[in-house]
Short mmCIF file of the N, C-alpha and C atoms (twelve columns), coordinates in Angstrom:
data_MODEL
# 
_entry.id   MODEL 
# 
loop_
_atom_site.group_PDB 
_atom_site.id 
_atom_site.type_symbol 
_atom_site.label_atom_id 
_atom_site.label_alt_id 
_atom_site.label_comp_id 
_atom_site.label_asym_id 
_atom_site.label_seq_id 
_atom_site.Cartn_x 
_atom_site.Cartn_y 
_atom_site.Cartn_z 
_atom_site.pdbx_PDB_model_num 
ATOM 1   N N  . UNK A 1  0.831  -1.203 0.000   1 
ATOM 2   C CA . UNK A 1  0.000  0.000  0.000   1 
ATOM 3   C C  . UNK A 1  0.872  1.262  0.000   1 
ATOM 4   N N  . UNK A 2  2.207  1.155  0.850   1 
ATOM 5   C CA . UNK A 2  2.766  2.299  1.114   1 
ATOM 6   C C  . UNK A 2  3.748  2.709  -0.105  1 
ATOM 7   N N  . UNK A 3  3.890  1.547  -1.106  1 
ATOM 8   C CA . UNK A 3  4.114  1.604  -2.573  1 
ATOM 9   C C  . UNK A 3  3.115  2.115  -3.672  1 
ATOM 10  N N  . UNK A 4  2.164  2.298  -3.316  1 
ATOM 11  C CA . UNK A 4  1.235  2.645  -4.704  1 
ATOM 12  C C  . UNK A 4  0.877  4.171  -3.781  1 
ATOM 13  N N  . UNK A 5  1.101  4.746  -2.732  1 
ATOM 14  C CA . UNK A 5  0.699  5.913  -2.781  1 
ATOM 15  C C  . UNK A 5  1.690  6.625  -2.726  1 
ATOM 16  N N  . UNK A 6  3.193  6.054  -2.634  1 
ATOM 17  C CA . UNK A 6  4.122  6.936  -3.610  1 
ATOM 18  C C  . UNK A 6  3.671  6.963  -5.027  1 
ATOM 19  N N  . UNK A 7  3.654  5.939  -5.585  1 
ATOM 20  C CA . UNK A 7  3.580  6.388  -7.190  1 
ATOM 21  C C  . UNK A 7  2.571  6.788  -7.357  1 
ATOM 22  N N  . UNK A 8  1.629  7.022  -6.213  1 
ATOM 23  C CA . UNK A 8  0.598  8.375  -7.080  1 
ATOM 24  C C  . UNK A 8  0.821  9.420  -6.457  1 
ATOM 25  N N  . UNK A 9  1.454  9.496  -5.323  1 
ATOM 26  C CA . UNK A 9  2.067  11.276 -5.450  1 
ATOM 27  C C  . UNK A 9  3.174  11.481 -6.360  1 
ATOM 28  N N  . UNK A 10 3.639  10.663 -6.669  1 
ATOM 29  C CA . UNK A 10 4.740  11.037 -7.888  1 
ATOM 30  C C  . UNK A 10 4.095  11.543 -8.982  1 
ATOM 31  N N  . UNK A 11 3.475  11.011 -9.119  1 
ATOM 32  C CA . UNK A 11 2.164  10.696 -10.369 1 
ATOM 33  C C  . UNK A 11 1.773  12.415 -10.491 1 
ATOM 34  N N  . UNK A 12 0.854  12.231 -9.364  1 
ATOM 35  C CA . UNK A 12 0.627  13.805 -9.084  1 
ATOM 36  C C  . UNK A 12 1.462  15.287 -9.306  1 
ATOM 37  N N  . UNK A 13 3.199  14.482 -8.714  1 
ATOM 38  C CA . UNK A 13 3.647  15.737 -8.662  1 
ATOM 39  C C  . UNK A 13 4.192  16.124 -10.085 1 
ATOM 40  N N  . UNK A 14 4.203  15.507 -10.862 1 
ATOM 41  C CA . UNK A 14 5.008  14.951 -12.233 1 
ATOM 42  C C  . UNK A 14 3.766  15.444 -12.955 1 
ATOM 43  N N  . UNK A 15 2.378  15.093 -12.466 1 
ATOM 44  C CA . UNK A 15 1.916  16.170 -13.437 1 
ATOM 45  C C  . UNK A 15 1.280  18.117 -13.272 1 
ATOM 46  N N  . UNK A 16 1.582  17.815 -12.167 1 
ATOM 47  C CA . UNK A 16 1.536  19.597 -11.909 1 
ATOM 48  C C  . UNK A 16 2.516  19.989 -12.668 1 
ATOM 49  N N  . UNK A 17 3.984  19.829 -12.203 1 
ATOM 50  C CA . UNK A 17 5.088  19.951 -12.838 1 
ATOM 51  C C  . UNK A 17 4.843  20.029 -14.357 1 
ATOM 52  N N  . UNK A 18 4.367  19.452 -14.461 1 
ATOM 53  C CA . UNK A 18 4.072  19.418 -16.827 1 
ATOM 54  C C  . UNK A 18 3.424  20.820 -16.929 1 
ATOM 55  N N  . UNK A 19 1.790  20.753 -16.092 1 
ATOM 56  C CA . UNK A 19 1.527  21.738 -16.093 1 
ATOM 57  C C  . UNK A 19 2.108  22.916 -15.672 1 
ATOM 58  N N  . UNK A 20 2.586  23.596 -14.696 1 
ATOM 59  C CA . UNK A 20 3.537  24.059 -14.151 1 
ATOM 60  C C  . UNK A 20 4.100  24.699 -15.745 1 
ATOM 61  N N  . UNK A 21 5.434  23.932 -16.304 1 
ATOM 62  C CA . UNK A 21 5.515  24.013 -17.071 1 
ATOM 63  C C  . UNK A 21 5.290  24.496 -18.550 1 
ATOM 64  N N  . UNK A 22 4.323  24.067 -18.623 1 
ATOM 65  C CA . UNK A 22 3.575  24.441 -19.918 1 
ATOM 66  C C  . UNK A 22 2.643  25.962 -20.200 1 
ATOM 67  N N  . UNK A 23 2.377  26.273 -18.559 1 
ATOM 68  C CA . UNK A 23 1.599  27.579 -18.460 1 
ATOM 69  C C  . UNK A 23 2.760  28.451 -18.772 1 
ATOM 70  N N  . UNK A 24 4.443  28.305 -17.624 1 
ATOM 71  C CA . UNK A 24 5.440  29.070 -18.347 1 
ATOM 72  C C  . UNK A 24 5.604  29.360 -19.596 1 
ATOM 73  N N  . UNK A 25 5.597  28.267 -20.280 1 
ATOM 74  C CA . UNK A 25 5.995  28.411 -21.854 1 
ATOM 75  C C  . UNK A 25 5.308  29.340 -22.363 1 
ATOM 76  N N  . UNK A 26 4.324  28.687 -22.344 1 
ATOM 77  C CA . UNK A 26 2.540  29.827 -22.733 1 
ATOM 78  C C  . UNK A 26 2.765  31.542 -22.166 1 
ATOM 79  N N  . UNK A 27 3.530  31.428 -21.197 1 
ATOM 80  C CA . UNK A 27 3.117  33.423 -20.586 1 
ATOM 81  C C  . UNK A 27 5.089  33.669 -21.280 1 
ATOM 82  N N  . UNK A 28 5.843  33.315 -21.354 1 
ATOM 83  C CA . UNK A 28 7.221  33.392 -21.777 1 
ATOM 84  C C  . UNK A 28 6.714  33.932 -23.676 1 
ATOM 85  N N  . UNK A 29 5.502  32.513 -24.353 1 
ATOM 86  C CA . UNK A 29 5.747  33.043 -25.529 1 
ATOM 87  C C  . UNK A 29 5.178  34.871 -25.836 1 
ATOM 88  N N  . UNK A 30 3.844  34.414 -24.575 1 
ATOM 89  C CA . UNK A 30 2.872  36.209 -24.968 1 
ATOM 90  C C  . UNK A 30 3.976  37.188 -24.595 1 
ATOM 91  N N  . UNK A 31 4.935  37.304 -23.842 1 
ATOM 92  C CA . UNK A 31 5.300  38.039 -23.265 1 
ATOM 93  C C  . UNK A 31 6.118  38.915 -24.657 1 
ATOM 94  N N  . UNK A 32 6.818  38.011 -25.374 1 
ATOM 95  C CA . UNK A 32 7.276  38.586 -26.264 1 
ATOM 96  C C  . UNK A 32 6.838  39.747 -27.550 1 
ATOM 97  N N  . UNK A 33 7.155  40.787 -27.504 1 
ATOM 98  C CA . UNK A 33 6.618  41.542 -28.572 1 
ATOM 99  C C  . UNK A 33 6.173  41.295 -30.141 1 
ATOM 100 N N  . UNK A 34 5.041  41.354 -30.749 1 
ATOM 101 C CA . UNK A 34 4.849  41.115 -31.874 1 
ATOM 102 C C  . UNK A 34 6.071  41.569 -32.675 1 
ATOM 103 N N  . UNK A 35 6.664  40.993 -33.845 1 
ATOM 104 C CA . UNK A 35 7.118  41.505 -34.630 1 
ATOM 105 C C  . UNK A 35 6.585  42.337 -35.972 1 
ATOM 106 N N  . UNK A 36 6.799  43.397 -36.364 1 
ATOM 107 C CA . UNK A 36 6.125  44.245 -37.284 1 
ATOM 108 C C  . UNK A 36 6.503  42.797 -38.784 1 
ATOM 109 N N  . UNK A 37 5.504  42.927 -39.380 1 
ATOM 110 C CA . UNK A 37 5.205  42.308 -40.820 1 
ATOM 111 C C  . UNK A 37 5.585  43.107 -41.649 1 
ATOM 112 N N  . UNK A 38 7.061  43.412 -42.256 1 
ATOM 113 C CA . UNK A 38 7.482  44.121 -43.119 1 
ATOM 114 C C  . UNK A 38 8.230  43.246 -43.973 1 
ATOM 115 N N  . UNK A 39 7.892  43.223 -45.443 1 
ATOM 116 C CA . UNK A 39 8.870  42.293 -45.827 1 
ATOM 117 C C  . UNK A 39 9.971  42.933 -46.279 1 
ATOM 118 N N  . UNK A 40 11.259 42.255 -46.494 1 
ATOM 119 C CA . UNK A 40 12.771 42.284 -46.301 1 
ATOM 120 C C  . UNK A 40 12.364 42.859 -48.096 1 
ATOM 121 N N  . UNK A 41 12.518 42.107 -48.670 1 
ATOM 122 C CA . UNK A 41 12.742 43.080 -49.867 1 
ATOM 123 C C  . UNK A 41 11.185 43.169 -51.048 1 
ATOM 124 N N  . UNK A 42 10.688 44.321 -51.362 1 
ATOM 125 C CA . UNK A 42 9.719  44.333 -52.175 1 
ATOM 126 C C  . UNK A 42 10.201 45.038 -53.445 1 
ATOM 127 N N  . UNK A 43 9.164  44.194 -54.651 1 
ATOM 128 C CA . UNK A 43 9.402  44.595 -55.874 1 
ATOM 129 C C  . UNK A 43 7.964  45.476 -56.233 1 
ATOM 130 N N  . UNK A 44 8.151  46.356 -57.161 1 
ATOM 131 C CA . UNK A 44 7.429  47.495 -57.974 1 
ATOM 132 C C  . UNK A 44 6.534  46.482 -58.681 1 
ATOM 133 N N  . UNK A 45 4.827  47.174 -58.473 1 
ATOM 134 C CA . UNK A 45 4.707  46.569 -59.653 1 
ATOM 135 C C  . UNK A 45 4.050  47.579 -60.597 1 
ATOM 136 N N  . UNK A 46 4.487  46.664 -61.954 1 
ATOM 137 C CA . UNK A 46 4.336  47.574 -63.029 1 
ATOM 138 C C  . UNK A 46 2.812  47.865 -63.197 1 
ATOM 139 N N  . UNK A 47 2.832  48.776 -63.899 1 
ATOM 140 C CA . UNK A 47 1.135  49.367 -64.435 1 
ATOM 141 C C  . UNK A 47 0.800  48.235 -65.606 1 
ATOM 142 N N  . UNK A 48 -0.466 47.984 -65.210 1 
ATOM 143 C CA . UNK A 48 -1.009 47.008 -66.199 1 
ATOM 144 C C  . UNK A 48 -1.213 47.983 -67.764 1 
ATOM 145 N N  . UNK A 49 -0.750 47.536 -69.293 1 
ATOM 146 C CA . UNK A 49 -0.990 47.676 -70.106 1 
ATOM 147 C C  . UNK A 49 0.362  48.972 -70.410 1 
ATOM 148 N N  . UNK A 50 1.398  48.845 -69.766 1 
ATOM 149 C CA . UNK A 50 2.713  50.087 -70.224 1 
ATOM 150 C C  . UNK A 50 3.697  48.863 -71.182 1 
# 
């Protein structure tokens, strides 16, 4: 008995920990500033019918 309720607090703590985890990732990625959508190099375009 005193074997299976370690491995479910392990169980337990192993999955807070994921979660734990995963909420970081999640507030680490928002945290970061959008990057502006500019593209690196643009071409002209011509007038239709010149």
């Amino acid at each position: 008995m005193r074997r299976l309720f370690a491995a479910a607090v392990t169980a337990a703590l192993a999955a807070a920990l994921a979660v734990g985890a995963a909420l970081g990732i999640v507030a680490l990625l928002n945290a970061t500033p959008d990057q502006p959508n500019v593209p690196l190099i643009s071409y002209d375009t011509a007038q239709p019918g010149r």
